[in-house]
Amino acid sequence: MTQRAITYGVFDFLHLGHVRLFANIKHCILNDTGSLIVALHADACIKSTKPDAHVLYPQAQRAEMLGAIKYIDDVVIYDFIDTDLPNRDFDILVVGPDQVNEHFQRAINWCHAHKKTVVVMPRTKNISSTEIKNKIAKELKL
Ligand code: CTP
């Protein structure tokens, strides 16, 4: 049976850690046969929940860049994972080890209650959007 995986995130400053996450889901979890949905955190929701966060690319641009990645079959926008997830057609939720806030906890509990598979994918070491932003700020002495 063809499976559908879904994963959630901001995916600002697209980097190798993100691309490897998508490649690993497609190759290792979906065996190159299923489809991958990437859910992108909405600008308005980020602004209201993390007013100090600096997101470089607006959601339409983040969505367009993700849509160009060959491992991704569909891109959707979300506000909160726990209210979004029950409305999606999927079999496997993939989360990062860093995705542990109360919304992710509730979404993971929902998956367990509804017989959906949850996979925790290890992060690629030594890279993150925040680290890239900090490096640029330091280099440019901002
Ligand atoms: N991710 C990863 N390896 C990295 C960075 C991120 O596998 N080096 C994964 C996260 O675990 C998560 C997804 O990418 O599943 C989306 O993470 P996101 O928060 O958008 O990326 P970060 O680079 O961690 O961004 P930030 O520094 O703003 O937290």
PDB file of C-alpha atoms and ligand atoms in Angstrom:
ATOM      1  CA  MET A   1       0.000   0.000   0.000  1.00  0.00           C
ATOM      2  CA  THR A   2       1.291   3.464  -0.858  1.00  0.00           C
ATOM      3  CA  GLN A   3       1.892   5.456   2.296  1.00  0.00           C
ATOM      4  CA  ARG A   4       1.656   9.157   2.989  1.00  0.00           C
ATOM      5  CA  ALA A   5       4.058  10.869   5.376  1.00  0.00           C
ATOM      6  CA  ILE A   6       3.670  14.365   6.776  1.00  0.00           C
ATOM      7  CA  THR A   7       6.195  16.587   8.522  1.00  0.00           C
ATOM      8  CA  TYR A   8       5.883  20.085  10.049  1.00  0.00           C
ATOM      9  CA  GLY A   9       8.191  23.063  10.413  1.00  0.00           C
ATOM     10  CA  VAL A  10       9.082  26.666   9.612  1.00  0.00           C
ATOM     11  CA  PHE A  11      11.726  25.814   6.979  1.00  0.00           C
ATOM     12  CA  ASP A  12      13.089  29.365   6.810  1.00  0.00           C
ATOM     13  CA  PHE A  13      16.622  29.729   5.410  1.00  0.00           C
ATOM     14  CA  LEU A  14      16.302  26.365   3.661  1.00  0.00           C
ATOM     15  CA  HIS A  15      19.446  24.314   4.367  1.00  0.00           C
ATOM     16  CA  LEU A  16      21.060  20.877   4.107  1.00  0.00           C
ATOM     17  CA  GLY A  17      19.425  19.656   7.334  1.00  0.00           C
ATOM     18  CA  HIS A  18      16.002  20.263   5.793  1.00  0.00           C
ATOM     19  CA  VAL A  19      16.886  18.625   2.458  1.00  0.00           C
ATOM     20  CA  ARG A  20      18.304  15.566   4.241  1.00  0.00           C
ATOM     21  CA  LEU A  21      15.146  15.315   6.333  1.00  0.00           C
ATOM     22  CA  PHE A  22      13.012  15.200   3.174  1.00  0.00           C
ATOM     23  CA  ALA A  23      15.382  12.767   1.410  1.00  0.00           C
ATOM     24  CA  ASN A  24      15.440  10.429   4.427  1.00  0.00           C
ATOM     25  CA  ILE A  25      11.652  10.437   4.669  1.00  0.00           C
ATOM     26  CA  LYS A  26      11.288   9.665   0.966  1.00  0.00           C
ATOM     27  CA  HIS A  27      14.020   6.992   0.802  1.00  0.00           C
ATOM     28  CA  CYS A  28      14.063   5.382   4.242  1.00  0.00           C
ATOM     29  CA  ILE A  29      10.457   5.739   5.454  1.00  0.00           C
ATOM     30  CA  LEU A  30       8.488   5.722   2.204  1.00  0.00           C
ATOM     31  CA  ASN A  31      10.880   3.439   0.271  1.00  0.00           C
ATOM     32  CA  ASP A  32      10.638   5.870  -2.657  1.00  0.00           C
ATOM     33  CA  THR A  33       7.051   4.867  -3.350  1.00  0.00           C
ATOM     34  CA  GLY A  34       4.818   6.929  -1.035  1.00  0.00           C
ATOM     35  CA  SER A  35       4.191  10.657  -0.947  1.00  0.00           C
ATOM     36  CA  LEU A  36       5.529  13.359   1.347  1.00  0.00           C
ATOM     37  CA  ILE A  37       3.449  16.309   2.538  1.00  0.00           C
ATOM     38  CA  VAL A  38       5.357  19.197   4.110  1.00  0.00           C
ATOM     39  CA  ALA A  39       3.358  21.509   6.372  1.00  0.00           C
ATOM     40  CA  LEU A  40       4.722  25.011   6.622  1.00  0.00           C
ATOM     41  CA  HIS A  41       4.172  27.220   9.657  1.00  0.00           C
ATOM     42  CA  ALA A  42       2.072  30.273   8.712  1.00  0.00           C
ATOM     43  CA  ASP A  43       3.638  33.763   8.958  1.00  0.00           C
ATOM     44  CA  ALA A  44       0.765  35.192  11.025  1.00  0.00           C
ATOM     45  CA  CYS A  45       0.919  32.359  13.522  1.00  0.00           C
ATOM     46  CA  ILE A  46       4.700  32.658  13.954  1.00  0.00           C
ATOM     47  CA  LYS A  47       4.302  36.434  14.516  1.00  0.00           C
ATOM     48  CA  SER A  48       1.624  35.972  17.148  1.00  0.00           C
ATOM     49  CA  THR A  49       3.265  33.097  19.051  1.00  0.00           C
ATOM     50  CA  LYS A  50       6.951  34.123  18.719  1.00  0.00           C
ATOM     51  CA  PRO A  51       7.027  37.928  18.279  1.00  0.00           C
ATOM     52  CA  ASP A  52      10.855  37.957  18.484  1.00  0.00           C
ATOM     53  CA  ALA A  53      11.371  35.390  15.729  1.00  0.00           C
ATOM     54  CA  HIS A  54      12.965  36.720  12.550  1.00  0.00           C
ATOM     55  CA  VAL A  55      11.564  34.837   9.575  1.00  0.00           C
ATOM     56  CA  LEU A  56      13.356  35.864   6.376  1.00  0.00           C
ATOM     57  CA  TYR A  57      11.096  34.366   3.739  1.00  0.00           C
ATOM     58  CA  PRO A  58       7.309  34.920   3.743  1.00  0.00           C
ATOM     59  CA  GLN A  59       5.244  31.734   3.639  1.00  0.00           C
ATOM     60  CA  ALA A  60       4.472  32.009  -0.093  1.00  0.00           C
ATOM     61  CA  GLN A  61       8.211  32.032  -0.866  1.00  0.00           C
ATOM     62  CA  ARG A  62       8.972  29.242   1.610  1.00  0.00           C
ATOM     63  CA  ALA A  63       6.182  27.190   0.009  1.00  0.00           C
ATOM     64  CA  GLU A  64       7.484  27.826  -3.514  1.00  0.00           C
ATOM     65  CA  MET A  65      11.029  26.768  -2.594  1.00  0.00           C
ATOM     66  CA  LEU A  66       9.814  23.618  -0.846  1.00  0.00           C
ATOM     67  CA  GLY A  67       7.612  22.813  -3.832  1.00  0.00           C
ATOM     68  CA  ALA A  68      10.710  22.744  -6.044  1.00  0.00           C
ATOM     69  CA  ILE A  69      12.312  19.960  -3.983  1.00  0.00           C
ATOM     70  CA  LYS A  70      11.964  16.593  -5.710  1.00  0.00           C
ATOM     71  CA  TYR A  71      11.271  14.633  -2.507  1.00  0.00           C
ATOM     72  CA  ILE A  72       8.181  16.720  -1.668  1.00  0.00           C
ATOM     73  CA  ASP A  73       4.801  15.938  -3.222  1.00  0.00           C
ATOM     74  CA  ASP A  74       2.610  18.535  -1.525  1.00  0.00           C
ATOM     75  CA  VAL A  75       3.084  21.691   0.559  1.00  0.00           C
ATOM     76  CA  VAL A  76       0.402  22.954   2.940  1.00  0.00           C
ATOM     77  CA  ILE A  77       0.283  25.816   5.453  1.00  0.00           C
ATOM     78  CA  TYR A  78      -0.608  25.319   9.129  1.00  0.00           C
ATOM     79  CA  ASP A  79      -1.120  27.342  12.289  1.00  0.00           C
ATOM     80  CA  PHE A  80      -0.969  24.703  15.042  1.00  0.00           C
ATOM     81  CA  ILE A  81      -0.036  21.086  14.385  1.00  0.00           C
ATOM     82  CA  ASP A  82      -2.514  19.657  16.900  1.00  0.00           C
ATOM     83  CA  THR A  83      -5.513  21.286  15.203  1.00  0.00           C
ATOM     84  CA  ASP A  84      -4.164  20.799  11.680  1.00  0.00           C
ATOM     85  CA  LEU A  85      -3.095  17.153  11.780  1.00  0.00           C
ATOM     86  CA  PRO A  86      -6.503  15.517  12.344  1.00  0.00           C
ATOM     87  CA  ASN A  87      -7.697  17.114   9.072  1.00  0.00           C
ATOM     88  CA  ARG A  88      -4.869  15.647   6.962  1.00  0.00           C
ATOM     89  CA  ASP A  89      -4.868  12.406   5.017  1.00  0.00           C
ATOM     90  CA  PHE A  90      -1.651  10.669   6.141  1.00  0.00           C
ATOM     91  CA  ASP A  91      -0.233   7.466   7.627  1.00  0.00           C
ATOM     92  CA  ILE A  92       3.062   8.541   9.187  1.00  0.00           C
ATOM     93  CA  LEU A  93       3.947  11.695  11.139  1.00  0.00           C
ATOM     94  CA  VAL A  94       7.669  12.512  11.081  1.00  0.00           C
ATOM     95  CA  VAL A  95       8.940  14.855  13.781  1.00  0.00           C
ATOM     96  CA  GLY A  96      12.361  16.138  14.764  1.00  0.00           C
ATOM     97  CA  PRO A  97      13.757  15.492  18.257  1.00  0.00           C
ATOM     98  CA  ASP A  98      13.460  19.266  18.830  1.00  0.00           C
ATOM     99  CA  GLN A  99       9.700  19.303  18.135  1.00  0.00           C
ATOM    100  CA  VAL A 100       8.496  18.736  21.673  1.00  0.00           C
ATOM    101  CA  ASN A 101       6.231  21.667  22.548  1.00  0.00           C
ATOM    102  CA  GLU A 102       2.692  21.138  23.852  1.00  0.00           C
ATOM    103  CA  HIS A 103       1.163  21.287  20.351  1.00  0.00           C
ATOM    104  CA  PHE A 104       3.484  18.568  19.061  1.00  0.00           C
ATOM    105  CA  GLN A 105       2.818  16.498  22.200  1.00  0.00           C
ATOM    106  CA  ARG A 106      -0.925  16.724  21.594  1.00  0.00           C
ATOM    107  CA  ALA A 107      -0.486  15.835  17.907  1.00  0.00           C
ATOM    108  CA  ILE A 108       1.674  12.816  18.790  1.00  0.00           C
ATOM    109  CA  ASN A 109      -0.912  11.658  21.350  1.00  0.00           C
ATOM    110  CA  TRP A 110      -3.611  12.027  18.678  1.00  0.00           C
ATOM    111  CA  CYS A 111      -1.539   9.821  16.343  1.00  0.00           C
ATOM    112  CA  HIS A 112      -1.188   7.147  19.020  1.00  0.00           C
ATOM    113  CA  ALA A 113      -4.955   7.220  19.681  1.00  0.00           C
ATOM    114  CA  HIS A 114      -5.714   6.942  15.943  1.00  0.00           C
ATOM    115  CA  LYS A 115      -3.194   4.225  15.047  1.00  0.00           C
ATOM    116  CA  LYS A 116      -0.956   6.532  13.008  1.00  0.00           C
ATOM    117  CA  THR A 117       2.781   5.882  12.986  1.00  0.00           C
ATOM    118  CA  VAL A 118       5.092   8.480  14.541  1.00  0.00           C
ATOM    119  CA  VAL A 119       8.771   8.540  13.541  1.00  0.00           C
ATOM    120  CA  VAL A 120      11.360  10.754  15.224  1.00  0.00           C
ATOM    121  CA  MET A 121      14.024  11.603  12.651  1.00  0.00           C
ATOM    122  CA  PRO A 122      17.464  12.626  13.993  1.00  0.00           C
ATOM    123  CA  ARG A 123      18.674  16.097  13.008  1.00  0.00           C
ATOM    124  CA  THR A 124      21.662  16.758  10.757  1.00  0.00           C
ATOM    125  CA  LYS A 125      24.426  17.980  13.046  1.00  0.00           C
ATOM    126  CA  ASN A 126      25.811  21.508  13.188  1.00  0.00           C
ATOM    127  CA  ILE A 127      23.279  23.332  11.049  1.00  0.00           C
ATOM    128  CA  SER A 128      20.066  25.235  11.737  1.00  0.00           C
ATOM    129  CA  SER A 129      18.233  28.279  10.430  1.00  0.00           C
ATOM    130  CA  THR A 130      19.041  30.129  13.666  1.00  0.00           C
ATOM    131  CA  GLU A 131      22.736  29.287  13.357  1.00  0.00           C
ATOM    132  CA  ILE A 132      22.821  30.587   9.762  1.00  0.00           C
ATOM    133  CA  LYS A 133      21.072  33.826  10.794  1.00  0.00           C
ATOM    134  CA  ASN A 134      23.523  34.296  13.686  1.00  0.00           C
ATOM    135  CA  LYS A 135      26.536  33.642  11.429  1.00  0.00           C
ATOM    136  CA  ILE A 136      25.353  36.189   8.878  1.00  0.00           C
ATOM    137  CA  ALA A 137      24.689  38.775  11.581  1.00  0.00           C
ATOM    138  CA  LYS A 138      28.190  38.193  13.002  1.00  0.00           C
ATOM    139  CA  GLU A 139      29.912  38.338   9.599  1.00  0.00           C
ATOM    140  CA  LEU A 140      28.097  41.563   8.713  1.00  0.00           C
ATOM    141  CA  LYS A 141      28.451  42.870  12.284  1.00  0.00           C
ATOM    142  CA  LEU A 142      24.715  43.604  12.434  1.00  0.00           C
TER     143      LEU A 142
HETATM  144  N1  CTP B   1      15.995  19.654  10.996  1.00  0.00           N
HETATM  145  C1  CTP B   1      16.950  18.646  10.808  1.00  0.00           C
HETATM  146  N2  CTP B   1      18.281  18.933  10.878  1.00  0.00           N
HETATM  147  C2  CTP B   1      18.676  20.194  11.114  1.00  0.00           C
HETATM  148  C3  CTP B   1      17.729  21.243  11.288  1.00  0.00           C
HETATM  149  C4  CTP B   1      16.378  20.933  11.218  1.00  0.00           C
HETATM  150  O1  CTP B   1      16.595  17.490  10.589  1.00  0.00           O
HETATM  151  N3  CTP B   1      19.984  20.441  11.202  1.00  0.00           N
HETATM  152  C5  CTP B   1      14.576  19.316  10.979  1.00  0.00           C
HETATM  153  C6  CTP B   1      13.911  19.548  12.334  1.00  0.00           C
HETATM  154  O2  CTP B   1      14.195  18.474  13.230  1.00  0.00           O
HETATM  155  C7  CTP B   1      12.452  19.620  11.938  1.00  0.00           C
HETATM  156  C8  CTP B   1      12.516  20.302  10.554  1.00  0.00           C
HETATM  157  O3  CTP B   1      13.865  20.174  10.114  1.00  0.00           O
HETATM  158  O4  CTP B   1      11.941  18.309  11.772  1.00  0.00           O
HETATM  159  C9  CTP B   1      12.069  21.750  10.553  1.00  0.00           C
HETATM  160  O5  CTP B   1      12.898  22.445  11.414  1.00  0.00           O
HETATM  161  P1  CTP B   1      13.011  24.036  11.443  1.00  0.00           P
HETATM  162  O6  CTP B   1      12.692  24.490  12.820  1.00  0.00           O
HETATM  163  O7  CTP B   1      12.299  24.683  10.324  1.00  0.00           O
HETATM  164  O8  CTP B   1      14.587  24.163  11.147  1.00  0.00           O
HETATM  165  P2  CTP B   1      15.757  24.659  12.071  1.00  0.00           P
HETATM  166  O9  CTP B   1      16.967  24.777  11.216  1.00  0.00           O
HETATM  167  O10 CTP B   1      15.864  23.804  13.298  1.00  0.00           O
HETATM  168  O11 CTP B   1      15.229  26.125  12.453  1.00  0.00           O
HETATM  169  P3  CTP B   1      15.439  26.960  13.803  1.00  0.00           P
HETATM  170  O12 CTP B   1      16.904  27.155  13.993  1.00  0.00           O
HETATM  171  O13 CTP B   1      14.697  28.246  13.512  1.00  0.00           O
HETATM  172  O14 CTP B   1      14.794  26.137  14.899  1.00  0.00           O
END
